[in-house]
GROMACS .gro file of C-alpha atoms in nm:
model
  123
    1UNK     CA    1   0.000   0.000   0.000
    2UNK     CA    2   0.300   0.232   0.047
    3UNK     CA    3   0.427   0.185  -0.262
    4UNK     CA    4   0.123   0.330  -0.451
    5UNK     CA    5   0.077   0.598  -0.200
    6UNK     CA    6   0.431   0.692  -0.223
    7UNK     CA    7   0.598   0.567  -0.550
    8UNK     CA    8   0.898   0.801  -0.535
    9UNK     CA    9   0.917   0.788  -0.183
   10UNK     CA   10   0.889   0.438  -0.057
   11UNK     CA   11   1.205   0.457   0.129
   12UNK     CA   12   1.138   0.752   0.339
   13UNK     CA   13   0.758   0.658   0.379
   14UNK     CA   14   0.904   0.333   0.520
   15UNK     CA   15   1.145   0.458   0.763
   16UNK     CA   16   0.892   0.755   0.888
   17UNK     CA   17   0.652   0.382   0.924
   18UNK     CA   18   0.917   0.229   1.119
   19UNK     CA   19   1.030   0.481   1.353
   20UNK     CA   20   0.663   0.509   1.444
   21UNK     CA   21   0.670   0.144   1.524
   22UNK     CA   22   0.954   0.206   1.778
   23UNK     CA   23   0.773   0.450   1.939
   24UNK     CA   24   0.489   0.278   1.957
   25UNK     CA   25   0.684  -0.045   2.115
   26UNK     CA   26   0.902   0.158   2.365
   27UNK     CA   27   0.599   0.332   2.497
   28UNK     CA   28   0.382  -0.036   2.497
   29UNK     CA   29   0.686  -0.170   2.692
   30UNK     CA   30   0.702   0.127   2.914
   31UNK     CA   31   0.315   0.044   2.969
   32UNK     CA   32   0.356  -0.287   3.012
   33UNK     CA   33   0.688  -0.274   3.240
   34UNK     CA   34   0.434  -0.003   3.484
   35UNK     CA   35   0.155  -0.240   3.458
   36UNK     CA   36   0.353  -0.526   3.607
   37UNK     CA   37   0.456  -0.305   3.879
   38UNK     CA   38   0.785  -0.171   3.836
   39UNK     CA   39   0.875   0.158   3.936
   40UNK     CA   40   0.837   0.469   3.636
   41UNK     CA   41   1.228   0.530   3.654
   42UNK     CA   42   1.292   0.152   3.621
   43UNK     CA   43   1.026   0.075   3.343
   44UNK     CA   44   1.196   0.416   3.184
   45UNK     CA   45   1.561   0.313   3.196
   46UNK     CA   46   1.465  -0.072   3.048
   47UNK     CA   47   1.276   0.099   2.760
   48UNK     CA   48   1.520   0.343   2.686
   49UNK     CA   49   1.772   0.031   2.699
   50UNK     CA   50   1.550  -0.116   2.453
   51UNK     CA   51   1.515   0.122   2.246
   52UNK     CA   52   1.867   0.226   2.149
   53UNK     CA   53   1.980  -0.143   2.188
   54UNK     CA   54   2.178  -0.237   1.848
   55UNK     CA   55   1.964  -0.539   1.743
   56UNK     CA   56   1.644  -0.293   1.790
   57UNK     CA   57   1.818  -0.015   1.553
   58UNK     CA   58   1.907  -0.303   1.331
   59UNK     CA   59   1.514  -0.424   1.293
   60UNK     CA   60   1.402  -0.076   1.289
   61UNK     CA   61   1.598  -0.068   0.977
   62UNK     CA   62   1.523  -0.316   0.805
   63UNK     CA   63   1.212  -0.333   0.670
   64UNK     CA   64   1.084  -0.678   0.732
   65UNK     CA   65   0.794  -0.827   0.897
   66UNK     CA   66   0.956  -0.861   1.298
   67UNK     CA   67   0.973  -0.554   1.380
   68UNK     CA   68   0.555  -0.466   1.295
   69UNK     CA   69   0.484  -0.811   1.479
   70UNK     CA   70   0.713  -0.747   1.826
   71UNK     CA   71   0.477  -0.415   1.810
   72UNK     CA   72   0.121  -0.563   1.742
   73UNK     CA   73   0.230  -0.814   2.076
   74UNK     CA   74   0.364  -0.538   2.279
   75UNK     CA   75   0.035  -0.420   2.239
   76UNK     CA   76  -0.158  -0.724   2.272
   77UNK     CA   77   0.007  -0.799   2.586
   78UNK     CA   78  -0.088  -0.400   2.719
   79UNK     CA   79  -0.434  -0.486   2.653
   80UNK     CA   80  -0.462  -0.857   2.759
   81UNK     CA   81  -0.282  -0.728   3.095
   82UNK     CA   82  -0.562  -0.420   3.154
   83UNK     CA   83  -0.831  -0.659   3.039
   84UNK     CA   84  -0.722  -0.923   3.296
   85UNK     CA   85  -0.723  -0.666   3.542
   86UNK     CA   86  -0.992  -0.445   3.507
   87UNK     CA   87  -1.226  -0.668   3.317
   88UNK     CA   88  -1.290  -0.383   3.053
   89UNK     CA   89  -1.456  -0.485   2.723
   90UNK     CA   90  -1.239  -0.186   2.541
   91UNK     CA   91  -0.956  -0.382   2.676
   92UNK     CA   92  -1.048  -0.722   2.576
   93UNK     CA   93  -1.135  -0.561   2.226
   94UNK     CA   94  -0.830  -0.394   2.180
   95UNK     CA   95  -0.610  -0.720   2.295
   96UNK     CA   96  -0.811  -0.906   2.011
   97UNK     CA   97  -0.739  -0.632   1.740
   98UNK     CA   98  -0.352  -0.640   1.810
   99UNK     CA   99  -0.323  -1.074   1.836
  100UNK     CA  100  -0.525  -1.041   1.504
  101UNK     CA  101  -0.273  -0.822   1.330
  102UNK     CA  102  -0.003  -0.999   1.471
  103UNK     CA  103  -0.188  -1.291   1.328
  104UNK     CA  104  -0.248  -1.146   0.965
  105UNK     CA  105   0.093  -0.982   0.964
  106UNK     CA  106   0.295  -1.319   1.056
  107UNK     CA  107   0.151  -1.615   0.953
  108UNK     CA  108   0.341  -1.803   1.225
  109UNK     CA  109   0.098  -1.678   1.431
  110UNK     CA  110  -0.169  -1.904   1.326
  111UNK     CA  111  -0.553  -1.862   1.367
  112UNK     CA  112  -0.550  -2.135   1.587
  113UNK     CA  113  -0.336  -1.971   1.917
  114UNK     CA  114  -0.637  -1.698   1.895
  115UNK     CA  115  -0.912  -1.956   1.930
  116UNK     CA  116  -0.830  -2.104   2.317
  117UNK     CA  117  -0.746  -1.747   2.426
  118UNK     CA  118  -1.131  -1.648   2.284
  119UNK     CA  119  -1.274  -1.918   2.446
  120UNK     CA  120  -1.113  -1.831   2.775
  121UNK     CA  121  -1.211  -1.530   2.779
  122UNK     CA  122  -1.578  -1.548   2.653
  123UNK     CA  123  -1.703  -1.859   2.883
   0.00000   0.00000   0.00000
């Protein structure tokens, strides 16, 4: 879809993508790290570590299908974690959203892990 919206700039449309990815996945892991209980300066410090780590620059740079997935469950596990804990239906949905397009990004992430996780949580 890029590439038609931006046929003379793929490249830069790409990296603008990516390095919103990152940001998105440091601030999920910053959520995630606070949700779990750690202090904010600790949660801070880990993402920060994570985020200039060399093997995150290097998958923030290349522009392959990891780096989208490690977001979508970053985010999944935000949202399963708040809809565990406050039993919130916006939760729940937005957990389902992110294991789907972690799903339909990666197809190692088969259709089948998100059926015993639905029927957990519906019965």
């Amino acid at each position: 879809m890029n590439l038609k919206l931006f046929p003379s700039r793929f490249d830069g449309a790409m990296h603008v993508e990516y390095l919103a990815l990152g940001l998105t996945a440091t601030i999920a892991l910053f959520l995630l790290l606070r949700q779990l209980g750690l202090p904010a300066l600790v949660s801070a410090v880990i993402a920060s570590v994570f985020c200039v780590a060399p093997a995150t620059l290097l998958y923030e740079n290349w522009l392959f299908y990891e780096y989208p997935t490690m977001t979508w469950l970053l985010l999944a596990a935000v949202a399963l974690h708040r809809f565990l804990a406050r039993d919130s239906v916006a939760a729940g949905v937005g957990f389902f959203a992110a294991a789907a397009a972690a799903i339909y990004t990666r197809t190692v992430f088969q259709l089948v892990w998100l059926v015993p996780i639905i029927g957990r949580c519906c019965w």
